[in-house]
PDB file of C-alpha atoms in Angstrom:
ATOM      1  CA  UNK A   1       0.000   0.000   0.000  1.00  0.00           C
ATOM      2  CA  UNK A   2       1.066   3.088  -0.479  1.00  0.00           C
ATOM      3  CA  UNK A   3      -0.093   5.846   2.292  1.00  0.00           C
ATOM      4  CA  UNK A   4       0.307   9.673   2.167  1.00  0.00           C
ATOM      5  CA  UNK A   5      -0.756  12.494   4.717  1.00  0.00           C
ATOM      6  CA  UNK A   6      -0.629  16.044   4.882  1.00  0.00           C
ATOM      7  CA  UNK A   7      -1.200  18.408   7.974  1.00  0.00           C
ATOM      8  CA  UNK A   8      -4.662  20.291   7.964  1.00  0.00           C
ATOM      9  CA  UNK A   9      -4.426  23.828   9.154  1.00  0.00           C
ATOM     10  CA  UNK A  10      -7.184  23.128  11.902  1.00  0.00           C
ATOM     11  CA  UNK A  11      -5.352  21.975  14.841  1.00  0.00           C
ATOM     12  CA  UNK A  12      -5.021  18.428  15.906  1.00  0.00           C
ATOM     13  CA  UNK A  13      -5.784  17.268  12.577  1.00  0.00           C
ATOM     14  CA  UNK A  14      -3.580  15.454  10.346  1.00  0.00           C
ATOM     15  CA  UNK A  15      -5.236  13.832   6.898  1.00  0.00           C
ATOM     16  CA  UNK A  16      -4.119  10.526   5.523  1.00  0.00           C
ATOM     17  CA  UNK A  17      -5.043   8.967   2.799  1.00  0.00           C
ATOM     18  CA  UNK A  18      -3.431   5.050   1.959  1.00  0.00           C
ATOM     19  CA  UNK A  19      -3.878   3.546  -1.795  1.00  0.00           C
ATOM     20  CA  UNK A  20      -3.591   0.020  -2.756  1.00  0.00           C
ATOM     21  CA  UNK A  21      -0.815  -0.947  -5.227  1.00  0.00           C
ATOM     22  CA  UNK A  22      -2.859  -2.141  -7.496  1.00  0.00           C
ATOM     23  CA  UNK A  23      -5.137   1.145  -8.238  1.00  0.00           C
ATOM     24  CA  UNK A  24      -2.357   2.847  -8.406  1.00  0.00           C
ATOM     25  CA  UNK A  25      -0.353   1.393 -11.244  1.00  0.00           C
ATOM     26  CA  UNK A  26      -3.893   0.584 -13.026  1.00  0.00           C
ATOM     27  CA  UNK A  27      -3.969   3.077 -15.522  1.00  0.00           C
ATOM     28  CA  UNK A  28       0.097   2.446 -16.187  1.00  0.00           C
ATOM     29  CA  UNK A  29      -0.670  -1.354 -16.919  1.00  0.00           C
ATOM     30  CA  UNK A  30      -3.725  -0.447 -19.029  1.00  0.00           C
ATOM     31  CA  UNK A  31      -1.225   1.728 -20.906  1.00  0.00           C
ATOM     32  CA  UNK A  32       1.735  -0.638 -20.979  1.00  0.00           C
ATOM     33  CA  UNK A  33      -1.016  -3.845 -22.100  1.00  0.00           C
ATOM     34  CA  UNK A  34      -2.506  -1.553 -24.923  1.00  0.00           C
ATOM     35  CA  UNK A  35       1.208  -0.349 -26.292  1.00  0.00           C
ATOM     36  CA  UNK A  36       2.279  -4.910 -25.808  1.00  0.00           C
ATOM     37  CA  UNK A  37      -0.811  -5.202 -27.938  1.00  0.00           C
ATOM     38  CA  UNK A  38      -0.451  -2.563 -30.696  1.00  0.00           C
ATOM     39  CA  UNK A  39       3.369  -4.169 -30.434  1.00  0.00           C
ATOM     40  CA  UNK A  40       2.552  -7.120 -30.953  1.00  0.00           C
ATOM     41  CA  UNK A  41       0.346  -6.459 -34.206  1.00  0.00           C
ATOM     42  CA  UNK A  42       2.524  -4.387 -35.570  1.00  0.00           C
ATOM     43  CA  UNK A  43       5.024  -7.451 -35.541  1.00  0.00           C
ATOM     44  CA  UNK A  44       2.569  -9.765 -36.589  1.00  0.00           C
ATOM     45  CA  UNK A  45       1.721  -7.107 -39.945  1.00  0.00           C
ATOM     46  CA  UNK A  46       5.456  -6.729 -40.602  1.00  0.00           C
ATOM     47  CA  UNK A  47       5.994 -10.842 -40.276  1.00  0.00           C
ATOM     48  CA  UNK A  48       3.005 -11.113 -42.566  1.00  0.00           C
ATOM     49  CA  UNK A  49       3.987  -8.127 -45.175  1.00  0.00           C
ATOM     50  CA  UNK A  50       7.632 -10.087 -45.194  1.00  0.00           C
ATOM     51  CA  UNK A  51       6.047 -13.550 -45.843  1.00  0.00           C
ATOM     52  CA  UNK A  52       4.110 -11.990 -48.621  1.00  0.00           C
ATOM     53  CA  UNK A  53       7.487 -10.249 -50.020  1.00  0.00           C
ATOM     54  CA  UNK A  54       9.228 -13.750 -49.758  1.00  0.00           C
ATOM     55  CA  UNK A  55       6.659 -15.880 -51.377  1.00  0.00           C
ATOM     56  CA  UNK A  56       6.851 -13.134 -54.505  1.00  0.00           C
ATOM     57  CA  UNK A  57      10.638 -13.288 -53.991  1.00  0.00           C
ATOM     58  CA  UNK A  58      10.384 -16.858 -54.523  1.00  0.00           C
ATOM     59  CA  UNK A  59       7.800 -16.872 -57.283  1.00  0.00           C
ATOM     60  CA  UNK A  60       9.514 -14.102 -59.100  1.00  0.00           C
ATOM     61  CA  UNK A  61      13.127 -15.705 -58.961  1.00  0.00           C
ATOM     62  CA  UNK A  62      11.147 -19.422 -60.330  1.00  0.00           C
ATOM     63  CA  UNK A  63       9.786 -17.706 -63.434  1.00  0.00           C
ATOM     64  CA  UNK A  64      13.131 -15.913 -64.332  1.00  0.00           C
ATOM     65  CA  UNK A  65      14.983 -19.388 -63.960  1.00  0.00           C
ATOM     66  CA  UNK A  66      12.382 -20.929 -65.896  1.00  0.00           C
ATOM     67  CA  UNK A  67      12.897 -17.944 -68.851  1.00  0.00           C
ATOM     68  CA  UNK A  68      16.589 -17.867 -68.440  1.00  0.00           C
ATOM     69  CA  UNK A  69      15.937 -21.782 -69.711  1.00  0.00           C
ATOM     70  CA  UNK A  70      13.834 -21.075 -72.780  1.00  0.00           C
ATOM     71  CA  UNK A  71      16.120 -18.093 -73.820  1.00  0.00           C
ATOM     72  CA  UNK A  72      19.201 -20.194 -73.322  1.00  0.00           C
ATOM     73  CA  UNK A  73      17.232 -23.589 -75.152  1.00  0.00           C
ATOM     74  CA  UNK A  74      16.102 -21.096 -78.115  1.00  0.00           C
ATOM     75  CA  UNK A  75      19.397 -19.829 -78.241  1.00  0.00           C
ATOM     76  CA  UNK A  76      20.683 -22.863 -78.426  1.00  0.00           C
ATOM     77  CA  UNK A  77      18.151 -24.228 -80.686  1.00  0.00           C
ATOM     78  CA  UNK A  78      19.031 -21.245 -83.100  1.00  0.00           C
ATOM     79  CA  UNK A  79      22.405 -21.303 -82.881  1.00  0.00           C
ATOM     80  CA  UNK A  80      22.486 -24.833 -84.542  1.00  0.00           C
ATOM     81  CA  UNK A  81      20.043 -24.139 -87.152  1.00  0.00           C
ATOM     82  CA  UNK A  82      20.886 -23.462 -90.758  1.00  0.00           C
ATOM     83  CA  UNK A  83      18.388 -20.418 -91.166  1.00  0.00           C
ATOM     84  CA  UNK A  84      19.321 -17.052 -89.876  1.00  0.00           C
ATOM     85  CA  UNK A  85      16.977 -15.276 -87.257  1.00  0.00           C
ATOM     86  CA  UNK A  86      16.781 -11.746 -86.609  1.00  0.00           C
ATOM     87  CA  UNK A  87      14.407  -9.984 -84.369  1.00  0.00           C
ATOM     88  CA  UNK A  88      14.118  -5.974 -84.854  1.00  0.00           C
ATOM     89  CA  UNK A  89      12.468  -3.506 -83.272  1.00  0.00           C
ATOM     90  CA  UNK A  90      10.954  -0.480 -85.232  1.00  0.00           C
ATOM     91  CA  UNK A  91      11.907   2.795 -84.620  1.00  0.00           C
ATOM     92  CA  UNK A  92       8.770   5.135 -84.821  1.00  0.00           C
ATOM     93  CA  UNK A  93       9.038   8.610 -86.181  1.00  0.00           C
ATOM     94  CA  UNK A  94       6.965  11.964 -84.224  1.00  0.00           C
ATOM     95  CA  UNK A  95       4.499  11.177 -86.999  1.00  0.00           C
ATOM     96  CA  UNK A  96       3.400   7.635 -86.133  1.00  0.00           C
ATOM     97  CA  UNK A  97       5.201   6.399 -89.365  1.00  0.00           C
ATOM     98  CA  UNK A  98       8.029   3.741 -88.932  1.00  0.00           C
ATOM     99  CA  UNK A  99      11.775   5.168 -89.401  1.00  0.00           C
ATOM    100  CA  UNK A 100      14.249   2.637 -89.452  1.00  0.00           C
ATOM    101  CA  UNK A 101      14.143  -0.795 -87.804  1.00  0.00           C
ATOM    102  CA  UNK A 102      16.717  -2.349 -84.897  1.00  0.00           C
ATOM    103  CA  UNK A 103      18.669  -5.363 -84.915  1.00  0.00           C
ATOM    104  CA  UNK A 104      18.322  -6.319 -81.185  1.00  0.00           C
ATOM    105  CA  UNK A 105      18.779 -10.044 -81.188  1.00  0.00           C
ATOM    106  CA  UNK A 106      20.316 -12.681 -84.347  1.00  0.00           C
ATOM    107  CA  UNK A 107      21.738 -15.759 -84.576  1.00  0.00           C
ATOM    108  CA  UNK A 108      25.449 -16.783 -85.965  1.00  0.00           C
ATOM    109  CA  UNK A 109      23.774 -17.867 -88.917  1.00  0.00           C
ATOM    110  CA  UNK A 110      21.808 -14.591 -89.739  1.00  0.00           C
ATOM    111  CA  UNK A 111      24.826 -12.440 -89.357  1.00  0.00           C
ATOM    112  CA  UNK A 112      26.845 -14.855 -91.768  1.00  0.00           C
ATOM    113  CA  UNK A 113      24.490 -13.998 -94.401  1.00  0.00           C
ATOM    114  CA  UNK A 114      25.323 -10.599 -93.758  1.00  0.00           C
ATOM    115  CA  UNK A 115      28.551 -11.187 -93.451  1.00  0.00           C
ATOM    116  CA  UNK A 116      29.077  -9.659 -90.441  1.00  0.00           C
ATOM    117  CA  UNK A 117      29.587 -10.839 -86.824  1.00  0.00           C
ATOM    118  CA  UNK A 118      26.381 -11.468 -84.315  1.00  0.00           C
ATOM    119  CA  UNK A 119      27.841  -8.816 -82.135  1.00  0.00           C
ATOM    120  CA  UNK A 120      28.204  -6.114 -84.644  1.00  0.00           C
ATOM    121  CA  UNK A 121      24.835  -6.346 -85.702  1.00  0.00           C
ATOM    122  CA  UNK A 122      23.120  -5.918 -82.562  1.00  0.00           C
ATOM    123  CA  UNK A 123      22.202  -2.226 -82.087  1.00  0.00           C
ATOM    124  CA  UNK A 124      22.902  -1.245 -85.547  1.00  0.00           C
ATOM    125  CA  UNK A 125      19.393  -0.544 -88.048  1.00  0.00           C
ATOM    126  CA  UNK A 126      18.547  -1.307 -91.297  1.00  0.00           C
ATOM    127  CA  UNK A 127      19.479   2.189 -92.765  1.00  0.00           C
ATOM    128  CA  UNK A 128      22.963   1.397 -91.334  1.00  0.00           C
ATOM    129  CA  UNK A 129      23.283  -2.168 -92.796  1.00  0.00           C
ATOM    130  CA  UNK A 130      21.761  -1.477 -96.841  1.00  0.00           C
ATOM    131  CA  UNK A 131      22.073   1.339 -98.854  1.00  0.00           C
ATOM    132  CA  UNK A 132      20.047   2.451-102.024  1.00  0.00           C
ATOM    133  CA  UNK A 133      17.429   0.487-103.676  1.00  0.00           C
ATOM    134  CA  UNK A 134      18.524  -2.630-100.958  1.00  0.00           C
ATOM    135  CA  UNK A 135      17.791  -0.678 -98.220  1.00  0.00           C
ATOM    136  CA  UNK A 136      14.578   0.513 -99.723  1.00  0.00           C
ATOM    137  CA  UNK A 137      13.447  -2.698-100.444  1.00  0.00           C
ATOM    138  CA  UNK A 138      14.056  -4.299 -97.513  1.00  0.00           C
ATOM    139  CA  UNK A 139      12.423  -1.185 -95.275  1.00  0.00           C
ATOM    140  CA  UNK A 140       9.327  -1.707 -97.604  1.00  0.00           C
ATOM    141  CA  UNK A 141       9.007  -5.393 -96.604  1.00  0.00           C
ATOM    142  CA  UNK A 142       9.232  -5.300 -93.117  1.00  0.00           C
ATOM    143  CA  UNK A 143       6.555  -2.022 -92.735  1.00  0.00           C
ATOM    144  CA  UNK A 144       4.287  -4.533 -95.040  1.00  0.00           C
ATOM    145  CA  UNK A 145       5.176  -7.060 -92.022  1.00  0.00           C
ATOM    146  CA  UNK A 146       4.027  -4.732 -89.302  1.00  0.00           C
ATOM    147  CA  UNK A 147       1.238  -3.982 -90.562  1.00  0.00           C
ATOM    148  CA  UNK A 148       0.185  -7.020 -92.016  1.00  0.00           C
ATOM    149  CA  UNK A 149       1.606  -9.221 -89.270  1.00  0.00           C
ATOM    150  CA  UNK A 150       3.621 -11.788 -92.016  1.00  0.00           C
ATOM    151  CA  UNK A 151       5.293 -11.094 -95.186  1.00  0.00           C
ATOM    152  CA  UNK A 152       7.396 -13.512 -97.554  1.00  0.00           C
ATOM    153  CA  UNK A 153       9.458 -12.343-100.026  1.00  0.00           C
ATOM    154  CA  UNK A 154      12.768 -13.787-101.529  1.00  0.00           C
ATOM    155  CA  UNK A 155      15.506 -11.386-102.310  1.00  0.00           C
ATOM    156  CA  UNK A 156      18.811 -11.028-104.153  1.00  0.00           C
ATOM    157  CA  UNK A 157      22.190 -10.144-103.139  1.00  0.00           C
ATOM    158  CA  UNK A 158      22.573  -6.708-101.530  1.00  0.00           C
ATOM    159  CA  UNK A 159      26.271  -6.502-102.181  1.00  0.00           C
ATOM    160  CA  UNK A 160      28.744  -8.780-103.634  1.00  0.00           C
ATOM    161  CA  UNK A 161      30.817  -9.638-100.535  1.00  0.00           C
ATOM    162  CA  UNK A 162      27.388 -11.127 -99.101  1.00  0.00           C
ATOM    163  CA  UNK A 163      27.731 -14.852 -98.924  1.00  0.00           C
ATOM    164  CA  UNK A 164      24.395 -16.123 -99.890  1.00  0.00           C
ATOM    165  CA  UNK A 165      22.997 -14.860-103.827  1.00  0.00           C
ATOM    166  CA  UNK A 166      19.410 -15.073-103.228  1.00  0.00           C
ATOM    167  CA  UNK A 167      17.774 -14.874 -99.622  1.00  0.00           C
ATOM    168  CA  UNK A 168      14.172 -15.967 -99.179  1.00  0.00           C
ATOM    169  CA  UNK A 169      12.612 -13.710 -95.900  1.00  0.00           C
ATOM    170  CA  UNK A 170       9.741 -14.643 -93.956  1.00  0.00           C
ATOM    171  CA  UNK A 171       8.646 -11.887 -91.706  1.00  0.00           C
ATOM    172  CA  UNK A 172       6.391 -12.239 -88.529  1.00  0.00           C
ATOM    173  CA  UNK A 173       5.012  -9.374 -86.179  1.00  0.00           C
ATOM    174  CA  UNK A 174       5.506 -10.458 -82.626  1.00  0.00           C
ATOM    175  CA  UNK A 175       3.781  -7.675 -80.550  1.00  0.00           C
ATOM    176  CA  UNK A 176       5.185  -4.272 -81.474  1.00  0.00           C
ATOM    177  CA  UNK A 177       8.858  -6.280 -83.055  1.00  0.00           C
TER     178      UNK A 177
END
């Protein structure tokens, strides 16, 4: 218990006044239970919110392993093949017209018909790979392919240090390449 007093100015008197322990500290333990419990589900939300992040983690890192495969299986698959494969991206103009066209992937096949290596050809356009009527002709066939969505056309020699005389082009529209 906890008692206090204090001397009354009438004489002879003295107040005192005891409190139990308990109703003391009540309104500290109400205060220390609510603080445990807004503690305690604040941990429980973070725990949750890091499960959540983990599982996604988990997911996320599954599906790139499983892409990293089928990129490194097409690649493969491609690589060994006797056709060349490019995939470009077009290039659009302010207008809404296309421009020019990327090279951002090819096999070692597609550049040897170029006759150029894979890694030069990557990053470079059209424009920079033909000139003249070429160039014309092959920017007209693969505009018909984007907006068509397929185009097949077989085409001669561009130069005379290409390898192959006479190059037969199917052309597919993947999405916007």
């Amino acid at each position: 218990r906890f008692v206090g007093w204090a001397h009354i100015s009438r004489p002879g008197s003295n107040a005192v006044v005891g409190l139990d322990y308990e109703a003391i500290l009540a309104p500290w333990y109400a205060l220390r239970r609510a603080w445990t419990n807004s503690a305690l589900l604040g941990t429980v939300t973070i725990m949750l919110f890091a499960l959540l992040a983990m599982t996604n983690s988990m997911r996320l890192a599954r599906r790139d392993r499983e892409l990293r495969v089928i990129r490194e299986t097409y690649r493969m698959a491609t690589e060994a093949s006797n056709e060349g494969f490019y995939m470009l991206r077009p290039q659009w103009a302010e207008w809404g017209a296309i421009e020019d066209f990327e090279v951002i992937d090819c096999n070692r096949r597609a550049a040897e018909l170029v006759a150029r290596e894979r890694r030069d050809l990557i990053g470079k356009t059209v424009t920079d790979l033909y000139e003249g009527d070429t160039k014309a002709t092959r920017m007209d066939s693969l505009r018909r392919a984007m907006e068509s969505g397929y185009n097949e056309v077989t085409l001669g020699r561009p130069q005379d240090n290409f390898p192959a005389k006479w190059v037969h082009l199917k052309m597919f529209r993947y999405g916007d390449n």
